[in-house]
């Protein structure tokens, strides 16, 4: 019997898909989430315990460790709005960097030495070469990326000092949802491209603003590597097994290796939905690199992991189901909001 796992931020988008996978594999999972951006309805497995609280509440986290004796921590809890990180850097350094330090302190106290960390391709900044490998230099261009990179450094130092073994999983663009659309992507505000394209197709927003069509790419719009959220979840389960089996710390990219432009996504969405996506071309969004595509081969070598869905339509189809499902792309809102 495996020791239970603590999943912080397990009520968020990527966290909840991972929790669902881990629970389906028969693992014992406790979620710690402050529900600032998470949704309790995103945890659909009755066997998963949700504790509402802060990662940095050491007393609470200590009590959870004393009760459950976790064998590993998967740390998703973080803020992830790049623009907000520029205007409110301290909020990001506090939540994304300082809070996990407190969590790590408790892990050290309890001798828990396995940590799977949600890192990001934003730690690379504007890549010097493409596709991006783990050997690319990490020069983040915004506080969000820096807040995550600092945790990568902290994890490496804890590894040297007290044997922590960690997996820094550098996500590219998470997208899609579970094929039954029981859980999905619900950010408030929603700033991500795929949900916004589909909201425009559904008439929920007047139009989609495309941030720049004068980039040095074939159609002038930005190119990204969109990775299905369930493939991300699978990589977490594998990273957990790797570390729990005594494997050494790893850092790897999680992407498909396929680049898709904003215009290509709009065209695919029109095809899938049978609707027109009203589009307005606007200026570039500050901080957007023109092209971000992963070389995911290291994850394959280290974890035997590979994205099983590489066609953007496979992300768009379930996301469209989610928007048209019983929740209409939204979990119930808290009364106060
Ligand atoms: N984008 C856009 N309009 C939107 C949202 C995003 O043109 O309403 C573009 C954005 O400039 C980027 C790509 O879509 O090139 C993906 O953006 P998203 O915010 O989804 O993810 P990011 O790459 O910033 O993590």
Coordinates of N, CA and C in Angstrom, one line a residue, residues 88-239:
X88 N 1.8 43.1 -9.8 CA 1.8 42.8 -8.4 C 2.9 41.7 -8.1
X89 N 4.1 42.0 -8.3 CA 5.2 41.0 -8.2 C 5.2 40.4 -6.8
X90 N 5.0 41.2 -5.8 CA 5.2 40.6 -4.4 C 4.1 39.6 -4.1
X91 N 2.9 39.7 -4.7 CA 1.9 38.7 -4.6 C 2.4 37.4 -5.1
X92 N 3.1 37.4 -6.2 CA 3.6 36.2 -6.9 C 4.8 35.6 -6.1
X93 N 5.7 36.5 -5.7 CA 6.8 35.9 -4.9 C 6.4 35.4 -3.6
X94 N 5.4 36.0 -3.0 CA 4.8 35.5 -1.7 C 4.2 34.1 -1.9
X95 N 3.2 34.1 -2.8 CA 2.4 32.9 -3.0 C 3.2 31.8 -3.7
X96 N 3.9 32.1 -4.7 CA 4.6 31.0 -5.5 C 5.9 30.6 -5.0
X97 N 6.6 31.5 -4.3 CA 8.0 31.2 -3.8 C 8.0 31.0 -2.3
X98 N 7.5 32.0 -1.6 CA 7.6 31.9 -0.1 C 6.8 30.8 0.5
X99 N 5.6 30.7 0.0 CA 4.7 29.7 0.6 C 5.2 28.2 0.5
X100 N 5.7 27.9 -0.7 CA 6.3 26.5 -0.8 C 7.5 26.3 0.1
X101 N 8.2 27.4 0.5 CA 9.3 27.2 1.4 C 8.8 26.7 2.7
X102 N 7.7 27.2 3.1 CA 7.1 26.7 4.4 C 6.7 25.3 4.3
X103 N 6.1 24.9 3.2 CA 5.7 23.6 2.9 C 6.9 22.6 3.0
X104 N 8.0 23.1 2.4 CA 9.2 22.3 2.3 C 9.8 22.1 3.7
X105 N 9.7 23.2 4.5 CA 10.2 23.0 5.9 C 9.5 21.9 6.7
X106 N 8.2 21.8 6.5 CA 7.4 20.8 7.1 C 7.8 19.4 6.6
X107 N 8.0 19.4 5.3 CA 8.4 18.1 4.7 C 9.8 17.6 5.2
X108 N 10.7 18.6 5.4 CA 12.0 18.2 6.0 C 11.8 17.7 7.4
X109 N 11.0 18.4 8.2 CA 10.7 17.9 9.6 C 10.2 16.5 9.6
X110 N 9.3 16.2 8.6 CA 8.7 14.8 8.7 C 9.4 13.8 7.8
X111 N 10.6 14.2 7.2 CA 11.4 13.3 6.4 C 10.7 12.9 5.1
X112 N 9.8 13.7 4.6 CA 9.2 13.4 3.3 C 10.1 14.0 2.2
X113 N 10.5 13.1 1.3 CA 11.6 13.5 0.4 C 11.2 13.5 -1.1
X114 N 9.9 13.5 -1.4 CA 9.5 13.4 -2.8 C 8.6 14.6 -3.1
X115 N 8.9 15.4 -4.1 CA 8.2 16.6 -4.4 C 8.1 16.8 -5.9
X116 N 6.8 16.8 -6.4 CA 6.6 17.0 -7.8 C 6.1 18.5 -8.0
X117 N 6.8 19.2 -8.8 CA 6.6 20.7 -8.9 C 6.0 21.1 -10.2
X118 N 5.0 21.9 -10.2 CA 4.4 22.6 -11.4 C 5.3 23.7 -11.8
X119 N 6.3 23.4 -12.7 CA 7.1 24.5 -13.2 C 6.5 24.9 -14.6
X120 N 7.2 25.7 -15.3 CA 6.6 26.3 -16.5 C 7.7 26.6 -17.6
X121 N 7.2 26.6 -18.8 CA 8.1 27.1 -19.9 C 8.4 28.5 -19.8
X122 N 7.7 29.3 -18.9 CA 8.0 30.7 -18.7 C 9.3 30.9 -18.0
X123 N 9.9 29.8 -17.5 CA 11.2 29.9 -16.8 C 12.3 30.1 -17.9
X124 N 12.0 29.8 -19.2 CA 13.0 30.0 -20.2 C 13.0 31.4 -20.8
X125 N 11.9 32.1 -20.6 CA 11.9 33.5 -21.2 C 11.8 33.4 -22.7
X126 N 12.5 34.3 -23.4 CA 12.5 34.2 -24.9 C 13.6 33.2 -25.2
X127 N 13.3 32.1 -25.8 CA 14.3 31.0 -26.0 C 15.4 31.4 -27.0
X128 N 16.6 31.0 -26.7 CA 17.7 31.3 -27.6 C 17.7 30.3 -28.8
X129 N 17.2 29.1 -28.6 CA 17.1 28.2 -29.7 C 15.8 27.4 -29.6
X130 N 15.3 26.9 -30.7 CA 14.0 26.1 -30.8 C 14.3 24.8 -31.5
X131 N 13.5 23.8 -31.1 CA 12.6 23.7 -30.0 C 13.3 23.8 -28.7
X132 N 12.6 24.1 -27.6 CA 13.2 24.3 -26.3 C 13.6 23.0 -25.7
X133 N 14.9 22.8 -25.4 CA 15.3 21.6 -24.6 C 15.6 22.1 -23.2
X134 N 15.8 21.1 -22.3 CA 16.1 21.5 -20.9 C 17.4 22.1 -20.8
X135 N 18.3 22.0 -21.8 CA 19.6 22.7 -21.8 C 19.5 24.2 -22.2
X136 N 18.3 24.6 -22.7 CA 18.2 26.0 -23.0 C 18.4 26.8 -21.7
X137 N 18.9 28.0 -21.8 CA 19.1 28.8 -20.6 C 17.8 29.3 -20.1
X138 N 17.7 29.5 -18.8 CA 16.5 29.9 -18.1 C 16.7 31.4 -17.8
X139 N 16.0 32.3 -18.6 CA 16.0 33.7 -18.3 C 14.6 34.2 -18.4
X140 N 13.8 34.0 -17.3 CA 12.4 34.4 -17.4 C 12.3 35.9 -17.6
X141 N 11.2 36.3 -18.3 CA 11.0 37.7 -18.6 C 9.9 38.3 -17.8
X142 N 9.4 37.6 -16.8 CA 8.3 38.2 -16.0 C 8.4 37.6 -14.6
X143 N 7.8 38.3 -13.6 CA 7.9 37.8 -12.2 C 7.3 36.4 -12.0
X144 N 6.3 36.1 -12.8 CA 5.7 34.8 -12.7 C 6.8 33.7 -13.0
X145 N 7.5 33.9 -14.1 CA 8.5 32.9 -14.5 C 9.6 32.9 -13.4
X146 N 10.0 34.0 -12.9 CA 11.0 34.1 -11.9 C 10.6 33.4 -10.6
X147 N 9.3 33.6 -10.2 CA 8.8 33.1 -9.0 C 8.8 31.5 -9.0
X148 N 8.7 31.0 -10.2 CA 8.8 29.5 -10.4 C 10.2 29.0 -10.5
X149 N 11.0 29.8 -11.2 CA 12.4 29.4 -11.3 C 13.1 29.4 -9.9
X150 N 12.8 30.3 -9.1 CA 13.4 30.3 -7.8 C 13.1 29.0 -7.0
X151 N 11.9 28.6 -7.2 CA 11.5 27.3 -6.5 C 12.3 26.2 -7.1
X152 N 12.6 26.2 -8.4 CA 13.4 25.1 -8.9 C 14.8 25.1 -8.3
X153 N 15.3 26.3 -8.1 CA 16.7 26.4 -7.4 C 16.6 25.9 -6.0
X154 N 15.5 26.3 -5.3 CA 15.3 25.9 -3.9 C 15.3 24.4 -3.8
X155 N 14.6 23.8 -4.7 CA 14.4 22.3 -4.7 C 15.8 21.7 -4.9
X156 N 16.6 22.2 -5.8 CA 17.9 21.6 -6.0 C 18.8 21.8 -4.8
X157 N 18.7 22.9 -4.1 CA 19.5 23.1 -2.9 C 19.0 22.1 -1.8
X158 N 17.7 22.0 -1.7 CA 17.2 21.0 -0.6 C 17.6 19.6 -1.0
X159 N 17.7 19.3 -2.3 CA 18.2 18.0 -2.7 C 19.6 17.8 -2.2
X160 N 20.4 18.8 -2.3 CA 21.8 18.6 -1.9 C 21.9 18.6 -0.4
X161 N 21.1 19.4 0.3 CA 21.2 19.5 1.7 C 20.5 18.3 2.5
X162 N 19.3 17.9 2.1 CA 18.7 16.9 2.9 C 18.0 15.8 2.1
X163 N 18.5 15.7 0.9 CA 18.1 14.5 0.1 C 16.7 14.6 -0.6
X164 N 16.1 15.8 -0.6 CA 14.9 15.9 -1.3 C 15.0 15.5 -2.8
X165 N 14.1 14.7 -3.3 CA 14.1 14.4 -4.7 C 12.9 15.0 -5.3
X166 N 13.2 15.7 -6.4 CA 12.1 16.5 -7.0 C 12.0 16.4 -8.5
X167 N 10.8 16.6 -9.0 CA 10.6 16.6 -10.4 C 10.0 18.0 -10.8
X168 N 10.8 18.8 -11.5 CA 10.3 20.1 -12.0 C 9.8 19.9 -13.4
X169 N 8.4 19.9 -13.5 CA 7.8 19.7 -14.7 C 7.4 21.0 -15.4
X170 N 8.1 21.3 -16.5 CA 7.9 22.6 -17.1 C 6.9 22.5 -18.2
X171 N 5.7 23.0 -17.8 CA 4.5 22.8 -18.7 C 4.6 23.8 -19.8
X172 N 4.1 23.4 -21.0 CA 3.8 24.4 -22.0 C 2.4 24.7 -21.9
X173 N 1.6 24.9 -22.9 CA 0.2 25.4 -22.8 C -0.8 24.3 -22.5
X174 N -1.2 24.2 -21.2 CA -2.2 23.2 -20.8 C -3.5 23.6 -21.5
X175 N -4.2 22.5 -22.0 CA -5.5 22.8 -22.7 C -6.4 21.5 -22.6
X176 N -7.6 21.7 -23.1 CA -8.5 20.6 -23.1 C -9.1 20.3 -21.7
X177 N -9.8 19.1 -21.7 CA -10.3 18.7 -20.4 C -10.6 17.2 -20.5
X178 N -11.2 16.6 -19.4 CA -11.5 15.2 -19.5 C -12.5 15.0 -20.6
X179 N -12.5 13.9 -21.3 CA -13.4 13.7 -22.4 C -14.8 13.6 -22.0
X180 N -15.1 13.2 -20.8 CA -16.5 13.2 -20.3 C -17.0 14.6 -19.9
X181 N -16.0 15.6 -19.9 CA -16.3 17.0 -19.6 C -17.0 17.2 -18.2
X182 N -16.7 16.2 -17.3 CA -17.2 16.4 -15.9 C -16.4 17.4 -15.2
X183 N -15.1 17.5 -15.5 CA -14.3 18.6 -15.0 C -13.7 19.3 -16.2
X184 N -13.3 20.6 -16.0 CA -12.7 21.3 -17.1 C -12.0 22.6 -16.6
X185 N -11.8 23.5 -17.6 CA -11.0 24.7 -17.3 C -11.9 25.8 -17.0
X186 N -11.8 26.4 -15.8 CA -12.6 27.5 -15.4 C -11.8 28.5 -14.6
X187 N -11.3 29.4 -15.3 CA -10.5 30.5 -14.6 C -11.4 31.8 -14.5
X188 N -11.2 32.5 -13.5 CA -11.9 33.8 -13.4 C -11.0 34.9 -13.0
X189 N -10.5 35.8 -13.8 CA -11.0 35.9 -15.2 C -10.3 34.8 -16.1
X190 N -11.0 34.6 -17.2 CA -10.4 33.6 -18.2 C -9.6 34.4 -19.2
X191 N -8.4 34.1 -19.3 CA -7.5 34.9 -20.2 C -6.9 34.0 -21.3
X192 N -7.1 32.7 -21.1 CA -6.4 31.7 -22.0 C -7.0 31.6 -23.4
X193 N -6.2 31.4 -24.4 CA -6.7 31.4 -25.8 C -7.8 30.5 -26.1
X194 N -7.6 29.2 -25.8 CA -8.6 28.2 -26.2 C -10.0 28.4 -25.6
X195 N -10.1 28.6 -24.3 CA -11.4 28.9 -23.8 C -12.0 30.2 -24.4
X196 N -11.2 31.2 -24.6 CA -11.7 32.4 -25.1 C -12.2 32.3 -26.6
X197 N -11.5 31.5 -27.4 CA -11.9 31.2 -28.8 C -13.3 30.6 -28.7
X198 N -13.4 29.6 -27.8 CA -14.7 28.9 -27.7 C -15.8 29.7 -27.2
X199 N -15.5 30.6 -26.2 CA -16.5 31.5 -25.7 C -16.9 32.5 -26.8
X200 N -16.0 32.9 -27.7 CA -16.4 33.7 -28.8 C -17.3 32.9 -29.8
X201 N -17.0 31.6 -30.0 CA -17.8 30.8 -30.9 C -19.2 30.6 -30.3
X202 N -19.3 30.5 -29.0 CA -20.6 30.3 -28.3 C -21.3 31.6 -28.1
X203 N -20.7 32.7 -28.5 CA -21.4 34.0 -28.3 C -21.4 34.6 -26.9
X204 N -20.5 33.9 -26.0 CA -20.4 34.4 -24.7 C -19.7 35.7 -24.6
X205 N -18.7 35.9 -25.5 CA -18.0 37.2 -25.6 C -18.2 37.6 -27.0
X206 N -18.2 38.9 -27.2 CA -18.5 39.5 -28.5 C -17.5 39.0 -29.6
X207 N -16.2 39.1 -29.2 CA -15.2 38.7 -30.2 C -13.9 38.2 -29.5
X208 N -13.1 37.6 -30.2 CA -11.8 37.2 -29.7 C -10.8 38.3 -30.2
X209 N -10.1 38.8 -29.2 CA -9.0 39.7 -29.7 C -7.7 38.9 -29.8
X210 N -7.2 39.0 -31.0 CA -5.9 38.3 -31.3 C -4.8 39.3 -31.0
X211 N -3.9 38.9 -30.1 CA -2.8 39.8 -29.7 C -1.7 39.8 -30.6
X212 N -1.8 40.5 -31.7 CA -0.7 40.7 -32.7 C -0.8 39.7 -33.8
X213 N -0.7 40.3 -35.0 CA -0.5 39.4 -36.2 C 0.6 39.9 -37.1
X214 N 1.6 40.5 -36.4 CA 2.8 41.0 -37.1 C 4.1 40.3 -36.6
X215 N 3.9 39.1 -36.1 CA 5.0 38.4 -35.5 C 5.8 37.7 -36.7
X216 N 7.1 37.4 -36.5 CA 7.8 36.7 -37.5 C 7.5 35.2 -37.6
X217 N 6.2 34.9 -37.8 CA 5.8 33.5 -37.9 C 5.0 33.4 -39.2
X218 N 4.8 32.2 -39.7 CA 4.2 32.1 -41.1 C 2.9 32.9 -41.3
X219 N 2.0 32.9 -40.3 CA 0.8 33.7 -40.5 C 0.7 34.9 -39.6
X220 N 1.9 35.2 -39.0 CA 2.0 36.5 -38.2 C 1.5 36.4 -36.8
X221 N 0.8 35.3 -36.4 CA 0.3 35.1 -35.0 C 1.3 34.2 -34.2
X222 N 1.2 34.3 -32.9 CA 2.1 33.6 -32.0 C 1.9 32.1 -32.1
X223 N 2.9 31.4 -32.0 CA 2.9 29.9 -32.0 C 3.2 29.4 -30.6
X224 N 2.4 28.4 -30.2 CA 2.6 27.8 -28.9 C 2.4 26.3 -29.0
X225 N 2.8 25.6 -28.0 CA 2.7 24.1 -27.9 C 1.6 23.8 -26.9
X226 N 0.5 23.3 -27.4 CA -0.7 23.1 -26.5 C -0.7 21.6 -26.1
X227 N -0.7 21.4 -24.8 CA -0.6 20.0 -24.3 C -1.9 19.7 -23.6
X228 N -2.4 18.5 -23.9 CA -3.7 18.1 -23.3 C -3.5 17.9 -21.7
X229 N -4.4 18.4 -21.0 CA -4.3 18.4 -19.5 C -4.2 17.0 -19.0
X230 N -4.9 16.1 -19.7 CA -4.8 14.7 -19.2 C -3.4 14.1 -19.5
X231 N -2.8 14.5 -20.5 CA -1.4 14.1 -20.8 C -0.5 14.7 -19.7
X232 N -0.7 15.9 -19.3 CA 0.0 16.5 -18.2 C -0.2 15.7 -16.9
X233 N -1.4 15.3 -16.6 CA -1.7 14.5 -15.4 C -0.9 13.2 -15.4
X234 N -0.9 12.6 -16.6 CA -0.2 11.3 -16.7 C 1.3 11.5 -16.4
X235 N 1.9 12.6 -16.9 CA 3.3 12.8 -16.6 C 3.5 13.0 -15.1
X236 N 2.6 13.6 -14.4 CA 2.7 13.7 -12.9 C 2.7 12.3 -12.2
X237 N 1.8 11.5 -12.7 CA 1.7 10.1 -12.1 C 3.1 9.4 -12.3
X238 N 3.6 9.6 -13.5 CA 4.9 8.9 -13.8 C 6.0 9.5 -13.0
X239 N 6.0 10.8 -12.9 CA 7.1 11.5 -12.1 C 7.0 11.0 -10.7

